[in-house]
Tab-separated table of C-alpha atoms in Angstrom:
chain	number	residue	atom	x	y	z
I	20	MET	CA	22.246	126.953	101.990
I	21	SER	CA	19.214	129.199	101.597
I	22	GLU	CA	19.401	132.025	99.067
I	23	ASP	CA	19.328	135.260	101.062
I	24	GLY	CA	19.316	138.684	99.444
I	25	LYS	CA	23.085	139.012	99.481
I	26	LEU	CA	23.614	135.762	97.596
I	27	LYS	CA	21.020	136.719	94.991
I	28	TYR	CA	22.513	140.110	94.126
I	29	TYR	CA	26.028	138.643	94.213
I	30	ARG	CA	25.071	136.010	91.639
I	31	LEU	CA	23.503	138.606	89.353
I	32	LYS	CA	26.541	140.873	89.704
I	33	GLU	CA	28.935	138.010	88.894
I	34	ASP	CA	26.860	136.867	85.902
I	35	LEU	CA	26.746	140.347	84.378
I	36	LYS	CA	30.450	140.870	85.060
I	37	GLU	CA	31.331	137.612	83.304
I	38	GLN	CA	29.236	138.659	80.280
I	39	ILE	CA	31.142	141.956	80.166
I	40	LEU	CA	34.545	140.315	80.556
I	41	SER	CA	33.794	137.651	77.950
I	42	GLY	CA	32.611	140.256	75.437
I	43	LYS	CA	28.973	139.146	75.335
I	44	ILE	CA	28.171	142.617	76.615
I	45	LYS	CA	30.430	145.110	74.846
I	46	ALA	CA	31.502	148.635	75.693
I	47	GLY	CA	28.639	150.982	74.861
I	48	ASP	CA	25.959	148.287	74.985
I	49	LYS	CA	22.835	149.090	76.928
I	50	LEU	CA	22.031	146.535	79.603
I	51	PRO	CA	18.506	145.170	79.990
I	52	SER	CA	16.281	147.370	82.131
I	53	GLU	CA	15.842	146.749	85.838
I	54	ASN	CA	12.409	145.292	85.155
I	55	GLU	CA	13.798	142.947	82.477
I	56	LEU	CA	16.623	141.783	84.737
I	57	ALA	CA	14.197	141.281	87.602
I	58	ARG	CA	11.968	139.073	85.412
I	59	THR	CA	14.871	137.129	83.873
I	60	TYR	CA	16.570	136.363	87.195
I	61	CYS	CA	13.382	136.193	89.300
I	62	LEU	CA	14.607	138.963	91.575
I	63	SER	CA	13.169	142.106	93.099
I	64	ARG	CA	14.079	145.451	91.534
I	65	HIS	CA	15.795	146.380	94.809
I	66	THR	CA	18.125	143.386	94.456
I	67	VAL	CA	18.814	144.249	90.799
I	68	ARG	CA	19.649	147.857	91.716
I	69	LYS	CA	22.077	146.654	94.354
I	70	ALA	CA	23.941	144.443	91.844
I	71	LEU	CA	24.090	147.262	89.269
I	72	ALA	CA	25.335	149.724	91.878
I	73	ILE	CA	28.253	147.410	92.752
I	74	LEU	CA	29.150	147.064	89.063
I	75	ALA	CA	28.981	150.847	88.650
I	76	ASP	CA	31.271	151.392	91.652
I	77	ALA	CA	33.757	148.945	90.115
I	78	GLY	CA	33.704	150.806	86.784
I	79	TYR	CA	31.960	148.146	84.699
I	80	VAL	CA	28.727	150.055	83.982
I	81	GLU	CA	27.324	153.558	84.141
I	82	ALA	CA	23.735	154.590	84.827
I	83	VAL	CA	22.529	157.409	82.556
I	84	HIS	CA	19.513	159.210	84.008
I	85	GLY	CA	16.411	158.753	81.890
I	86	SER	CA	18.179	156.422	79.454
I	87	GLY	CA	19.385	153.254	81.204
I	88	THR	CA	22.560	151.459	82.246
I	89	TYR	CA	25.471	151.124	79.796
I	90	CYS	CA	28.616	149.027	79.695
I	91	LEU	CA	31.761	151.137	80.051
I	92	LYS	CA	34.982	150.711	78.082
I	93	ARG	CA	37.072	149.236	80.887
I	94	PHE	CA	39.668	147.294	78.932
I	95	GLY	CA	41.717	148.036	75.880
I	96	LYS	CA	45.224	148.406	74.520
I	97	LYS	CA	46.835	151.357	76.225
I	98	ARG	CA	50.143	153.104	75.791
I	99	GLU	CA	53.418	151.179	75.885
I	100	SER	CA	54.563	150.973	79.492
I	101	LYS	CA	57.682	148.752	79.492
I	102	ILE	CA	56.054	146.886	82.392
I	103	ILE	CA	55.591	143.100	82.507
I	104	ALA	CA	53.298	141.374	85.005
I	105	VAL	CA	54.678	138.199	86.617
I	106	VAL	CA	52.018	136.050	88.266
I	107	THR	CA	53.164	133.007	90.265
I	108	THR	CA	51.430	130.680	92.694
I	109	TYR	CA	53.810	131.730	95.475
I	110	LEU	CA	56.573	134.334	95.889
I	111	SER	CA	58.478	134.072	99.119
I	112	ASN	CA	59.936	130.594	99.273
I	113	TYR	CA	60.977	127.382	97.581
I	114	ILE	CA	61.957	127.839	93.902
I	115	PHE	CA	60.283	131.176	93.243
I	116	PRO	CA	62.932	133.775	94.225
I	117	LYS	CA	65.432	132.323	91.725
I	118	LEU	CA	62.720	131.998	89.073
I	119	ILE	CA	61.779	135.653	89.433
I	120	GLN	CA	65.453	136.632	89.478
I	121	GLY	CA	65.919	134.984	86.070
I	122	ILE	CA	62.862	136.749	84.640
I	123	ASP	CA	63.938	140.139	85.979
I	124	LYS	CA	67.502	139.730	84.715
I	125	VAL	CA	66.470	139.280	81.075
I	126	LEU	CA	63.656	141.822	81.112
I	127	SER	CA	65.677	144.555	82.844
I	128	GLU	CA	68.471	144.102	80.294
I	129	ASN	CA	65.852	144.862	77.641
I	130	GLY	CA	64.447	147.944	79.354
I	131	TYR	CA	61.440	146.366	81.107
I	132	SER	CA	60.327	146.440	84.725
I	133	ILE	CA	58.169	143.806	86.424
I	134	ILE	CA	55.223	143.859	88.813
I	135	LEU	CA	54.668	140.759	90.929
I	136	LYS	CA	51.460	139.000	91.901
I	137	ASN	CA	50.991	135.714	93.709
I	138	THR	CA	47.777	133.709	93.695
I	139	GLY	CA	48.456	131.272	96.529
I	140	ASN	CA	47.483	128.686	93.909
I	141	SER	CA	43.915	130.034	93.985
I	142	ARG	CA	41.837	130.062	90.800
I	143	LYS	CA	39.679	132.859	92.194
I	144	LYS	CA	42.701	135.080	92.838
I	145	GLU	CA	44.128	134.308	89.401
I	146	ALA	CA	40.910	135.480	87.750
I	147	GLU	CA	40.818	138.602	89.934
I	148	TYR	CA	44.414	139.466	89.034
I	149	LEU	CA	43.759	138.971	85.331
I	150	GLU	CA	40.729	141.261	85.530
I	151	ASP	CA	42.822	143.883	87.285
I	152	LEU	CA	45.783	143.568	84.905
I	153	LEU	CA	43.473	144.084	81.953
I	154	THR	CA	42.853	147.591	83.269
I	155	LYS	CA	46.573	148.366	83.695
I	156	ASP	CA	49.238	149.599	81.314
I	157	ILE	CA	51.192	146.359	80.925
I	158	ASP	CA	52.997	145.151	77.820
I	159	GLY	CA	52.905	141.413	78.600
I	160	MET	CA	52.539	138.747	81.253
I	161	ILE	CA	54.380	135.645	82.482
I	162	ILE	CA	52.073	133.415	84.499
I	163	GLU	CA	52.231	130.171	86.419
I	164	PRO	CA	48.651	128.881	86.247
I	165	SER	CA	46.875	127.958	89.467
I	166	LYS	CA	45.772	124.318	89.805
I	167	SER	CA	46.689	123.720	86.174
I	168	GLU	CA	45.297	120.183	86.070
I	169	LEU	CA	41.743	121.426	86.629
I	170	TYR	CA	39.454	122.762	83.903
I	171	CYS	CA	39.921	126.523	83.511
I	172	LYS	CA	36.654	128.478	83.666
I	173	HIS	CA	38.187	131.884	82.935
I	174	VAL	CA	39.744	131.261	79.527
I	175	TYR	CA	37.771	134.296	78.335
I	176	LEU	CA	40.128	136.522	80.351
I	177	TYR	CA	43.105	135.182	78.406
I	178	GLU	CA	41.147	135.741	75.199
I	179	ARG	CA	40.603	139.338	76.254
I	180	MET	CA	44.385	139.649	76.806
I	181	GLU	CA	44.897	138.547	73.203
I	182	GLU	CA	42.236	140.951	71.923
I	183	ASN	CA	44.069	143.755	73.707
I	184	GLN	CA	47.370	142.621	72.147
I	185	ILE	CA	48.916	141.695	75.498
I	186	PRO	CA	51.086	138.585	74.946
I	187	TYR	CA	51.558	136.063	77.742
I	188	VAL	CA	53.703	133.016	78.479
I	189	PHE	CA	52.810	130.101	80.769
I	190	ILE	CA	55.484	128.627	83.035
I	191	GLN	CA	55.564	125.341	84.967
I	192	GLY	CA	52.019	124.443	83.964
I	193	LEU	CA	49.464	124.744	81.205
I	194	TYR	CA	45.701	124.443	81.024
I	195	GLU	CA	44.424	121.601	78.863
I	196	GLN	CA	42.276	123.988	76.786
I	197	MET	CA	45.330	126.141	76.035
I	198	GLU	CA	47.977	123.595	74.995
I	199	GLU	CA	48.943	125.638	71.946
I	200	LYS	CA	49.722	128.825	73.885
I	201	PRO	CA	53.360	129.913	74.452
I	202	HIS	CA	54.865	128.064	77.417
I	203	ILE	CA	58.042	126.848	79.130
I	204	LEU	CA	57.736	123.547	80.991
I	205	MET	CA	59.926	121.057	82.806
I	206	ASP	CA	59.832	117.515	81.388
I	207	ASP	CA	58.027	116.302	84.496
I	208	CYS	CA	57.144	112.922	83.015
I	209	GLN	CA	60.822	112.214	82.456
I	210	GLY	CA	61.600	113.478	85.946
I	211	GLY	CA	59.080	111.126	87.544
I	212	TYR	CA	60.499	108.297	85.463
I	213	LEU	CA	64.106	109.015	86.494
I	214	VAL	CA	63.531	108.993	90.265
I	215	THR	CA	61.351	105.871	90.098
I	216	ASN	CA	63.779	104.059	87.823
I	217	HIS	CA	66.616	105.004	90.179
I	218	LEU	CA	64.855	103.243	93.050
I	219	ILE	CA	64.147	100.205	90.903
I	220	ARG	CA	67.790	99.975	89.854
I	221	LEU	CA	68.766	100.058	93.526
I	222	GLY	CA	66.604	97.010	94.177
I	223	HIS	CA	63.391	98.572	95.472
I	224	ARG	CA	60.250	96.590	94.716
I	225	HIS	CA	57.510	98.229	96.779
I	226	ILE	CA	57.491	101.882	95.776
I	227	VAL	CA	54.805	104.288	96.947
I	228	GLY	CA	54.145	107.421	94.880
I	229	ILE	CA	52.898	110.701	96.377
I	230	PHE	CA	51.583	113.196	93.824
I	231	LYS	CA	49.624	116.451	93.661
I	232	ALA	CA	46.255	115.997	91.994
I	233	ASP	CA	45.392	119.559	91.013
I	234	ASP	CA	48.361	120.611	88.898
I	235	ARG	CA	49.890	119.410	85.677
I	236	GLN	CA	53.255	118.676	87.284
I	237	GLY	CA	51.644	116.100	89.553
I	238	ARG	CA	49.931	114.346	86.673
I	239	GLU	CA	53.088	114.247	84.576
I	240	ARG	CA	55.336	113.045	87.415
I	241	HIS	CA	52.820	110.293	88.143
I	242	ARG	CA	52.878	109.340	84.460
I	243	GLY	CA	56.667	108.950	84.646
I	244	TYR	CA	56.331	106.863	87.819
I	245	VAL	CA	53.884	104.507	86.070
I	246	LYS	CA	56.101	104.292	82.995
I	247	ALA	CA	59.135	103.233	85.055
I	248	LEU	CA	57.166	100.570	86.939
I	249	GLN	CA	55.684	99.113	83.767
I	250	GLU	CA	59.021	99.165	81.962
I	251	ALA	CA	60.522	97.143	84.833
I	252	GLY	CA	57.677	94.630	84.658
I	253	PHE	CA	56.114	95.701	87.954
I	254	LEU	CA	52.360	95.759	88.469
I	255	TYR	CA	50.989	99.264	88.910
I	256	GLU	CA	48.921	99.365	92.090
I	257	PRO	CA	46.628	102.419	92.467
I	258	ASP	CA	46.460	101.747	96.217
I	259	GLN	CA	50.204	102.431	96.369
I	260	VAL	CA	49.647	106.001	95.158
I	261	ILE	CA	48.720	108.900	97.453
I	262	TRP	CA	47.051	111.899	95.828
I	263	PHE	CA	46.779	115.240	97.619
I	264	HIS	CA	45.520	118.728	96.794
I	265	THR	CA	46.828	122.234	97.454
I	266	GLU	CA	44.558	122.636	100.479
I	267	ASP	CA	45.641	119.419	102.240
I	268	ARG	CA	49.304	119.365	101.188
I	269	ARG	CA	50.581	119.872	104.747
I	270	GLU	CA	48.633	116.998	106.282
I	271	LYS	CA	47.517	114.346	103.821
I	272	PRO	CA	50.807	112.945	102.428
I	273	SER	CA	52.163	111.921	105.843
I	274	ALA	CA	48.777	110.895	107.224
I	275	ALA	CA	48.004	108.709	104.203
I	276	LEU	CA	51.458	107.131	104.340
I	277	LYS	CA	50.933	106.229	108.001
I	278	GLN	CA	47.612	104.661	107.063
I	279	LEU	CA	49.263	102.514	104.393
I	280	ARG	CA	51.792	101.308	106.933
I	281	LYS	CA	49.038	100.534	109.446
I	282	GLN	CA	47.395	98.402	106.776
I	283	GLY	CA	50.565	96.325	106.716
I	284	ARG	CA	51.603	97.302	103.204
I	285	GLU	CA	55.206	96.548	102.368
I	286	ILE	CA	57.030	99.754	101.439
I	287	ASP	CA	60.732	100.148	100.709
I	288	GLY	CA	60.781	103.339	98.604
I	289	ILE	CA	58.773	106.540	98.291
I	290	VAL	CA	58.662	108.839	95.253
I	291	CYS	CA	57.542	112.291	96.463
I	292	TYR	CA	55.956	115.028	94.385
I	293	ASN	CA	58.644	117.505	95.438
I	294	ASP	CA	61.364	118.149	98.030
I	295	GLU	CA	58.936	119.864	100.396
I	296	ILE	CA	56.780	116.712	100.551
I	297	ALA	CA	59.923	114.569	100.885
I	298	ILE	CA	60.984	116.522	103.983
I	299	GLN	CA	57.489	116.179	105.437
I	300	VAL	CA	57.555	112.419	104.816
I	301	MET	CA	61.032	112.014	106.295
I	302	GLU	CA	60.016	113.874	109.458
I	303	SER	CA	56.943	111.668	109.786
I	304	LEU	CA	58.999	108.496	109.358
I	305	LYS	CA	61.467	109.749	111.965
I	306	GLN	CA	58.613	110.220	114.441
I	307	GLU	CA	57.689	106.571	113.848
I	308	GLY	CA	61.234	105.534	114.671
I	309	LEU	CA	62.215	104.818	111.049
I	310	SER	CA	65.390	106.020	109.336
I	311	VAL	CA	66.038	107.220	105.786
I	312	PRO	CA	67.597	105.513	103.888
I	313	GLU	CA	68.213	102.568	106.244
I	314	ASP	CA	64.528	101.596	106.524
I	315	LEU	CA	63.018	103.358	103.515
I	316	SER	CA	64.419	105.308	100.584
I	317	VAL	CA	62.863	108.666	99.675
I	318	THR	CA	63.163	110.852	96.560
I	319	GLY	CA	62.122	114.456	95.994
I	320	TYR	CA	61.871	116.837	93.054
I	321	ASP	CA	63.155	120.387	92.354
I	322	ASP	CA	66.641	120.311	93.963
I	323	SER	CA	65.601	123.019	96.412
I	324	LEU	CA	67.347	124.083	99.618
I	325	TYR	CA	65.267	121.414	101.340
I	326	ALA	CA	67.078	118.741	99.322
I	327	ARG	CA	70.544	120.229	99.692
I	328	GLU	CA	70.480	121.240	103.351
I	329	SER	CA	68.403	118.529	105.011
I	330	GLU	CA	69.998	116.199	107.558
I	331	VAL	CA	70.000	113.508	104.875
I	332	GLY	CA	70.649	114.897	101.384
I	333	ILE	CA	67.675	114.126	99.168
I	334	THR	CA	67.961	112.405	95.795
I	335	THR	CA	65.946	114.664	93.537
I	336	ILE	CA	65.440	116.170	90.077
I	337	ALA	CA	67.263	119.355	89.125
I	338	HIS	CA	65.152	122.455	88.661
I	339	PRO	CA	67.078	125.229	86.898
I	340	GLN	CA	64.900	127.946	88.394
I	341	GLU	CA	66.857	130.931	87.143
I	342	LYS	CA	67.251	129.420	83.680
I	343	LEU	CA	63.512	128.735	83.518
I	344	GLY	CA	62.821	132.372	84.360
I	345	GLU	CA	65.288	133.568	81.729
I	346	MET	CA	63.745	131.322	79.078
I	347	ALA	CA	60.236	132.544	79.899
I	348	ALA	CA	61.364	136.167	79.620
I	349	GLN	CA	63.116	135.477	76.300
I	350	LEU	CA	60.000	133.791	74.921
I	351	LEU	CA	57.851	136.745	75.968
I	352	LEU	CA	60.280	139.141	74.285
I	353	GLU	CA	59.855	137.109	71.097
I	354	GLN	CA	56.081	137.529	71.428
I	355	LEU	CA	56.486	141.283	71.883
I	356	ARG	CA	58.710	141.420	68.797
I	357	HIS	CA	56.248	139.296	66.798
I	358	VAL	CA	58.750	136.522	66.138
I	359	PRO	CA	56.836	133.667	64.427
I	360	PRO	CA	56.818	130.327	66.321
I	361	GLU	CA	58.850	128.593	63.617
I	362	ALA	CA	61.627	131.171	64.051
I	363	SER	CA	61.730	130.955	67.855
I	364	ARG	CA	65.125	130.268	69.403
I	365	VAL	CA	63.763	129.448	72.863
I	366	GLN	CA	63.587	125.843	74.034
I	367	ARG	CA	60.083	125.014	75.309
I	368	LEU	CA	60.773	121.846	77.339
I	369	ILE	CA	63.562	121.573	79.928
I	370	GLU	CA	65.174	118.139	80.154
I	371	ALA	CA	65.012	116.408	83.532
I	372	LYS	CA	68.277	115.585	85.316
I	373	LEU	CA	68.646	113.199	88.259
I	374	ILE	CA	70.704	114.381	91.252
I	375	VAL	CA	71.781	111.518	93.509
I	376	ARG	CA	72.333	112.127	97.218
I	377	ASP	CA	72.041	110.032	100.372
I	378	SER	CA	68.301	109.431	100.774
I	379	CYS	CA	68.259	106.193	98.749
I	380	ARG	CA	69.909	102.923	99.746
I	381	ASP	CA	71.182	100.158	97.463
I	382	ARG	CA	69.024	97.180	98.445
I	383	LYS	CA	70.158	94.721	95.787
I	384	LYS	CA	72.409	92.879	98.279
I	385	GLN	CA	69.325	92.256	100.458
I	386	LEU	CA	67.661	90.480	97.542
I	387	VAL	CA	70.521	88.083	96.941
């Protein structure tokens, strides 16, 4: 795509903003002159002025007549507010209402209120929310990272949180660069192992895995799937694994499964990333005239309403949503009270538990 004027000033604006947010340009620092910026970025002065005007409107810089442009003090520790920000990938469905209920229960008992944000699992929105929250009077944050398996390019925003003495806790995911930060996670590797091992114990030998590629849960559940296959002496076949991303989650799992079947691959069991994908797969199989569990067995993950109220109850992994929220809130309270890690009383990893329902068939008799 050709670089028009809009793209040029946008790139300059974003570059300067990142330098301000990362601390390379500090409050009170004088920015390079318009002429210097024009030379450095190979832009016209008109384009430079446009970028600086946008930053000024957003409160990042201030133009002082006859002197130059200066970085404003936009962030900093403010007064205690008794407000906690809760940032999740989604809000309205699946496991999130119970999760938020658990967080609110513990925090409200300790005199805190919460404000809610949801990113739609978008990295861009997560960064925008963090920027905004840094300007607010919040005492802490509980956050489910967006696309947690991908490299995080806005770690500097979390560093700014720490500089401003705003503690935060990760839930359900964790960026690789931030493994040491406070977090509460499900043992997703163990969960993936349990559902796969369950199918193996029931006599399944051709097990397809469907996993999400852009979050940590998907990677860990896949790791458990591989572990169970290898432990049983089965050959791991990459072609038997379907990977999908947030953007294609509603189409790819079923479409890729159909393609595997068209290729003539033998399939008797399917390990799904979560209950939502399991329902999607079961509907697709039904359209092909196949029945669960008579023709294929299917497992889910999260023990959501999907698993409990579907036409065929789904074998799945328990997800103590409310408990997870409570634990995250308790861990954040410890951070606010400066409890050292070695004195923490909050469990950081939730053990996986298999819940058996009707979506898996015992096939051992067929093998006799």
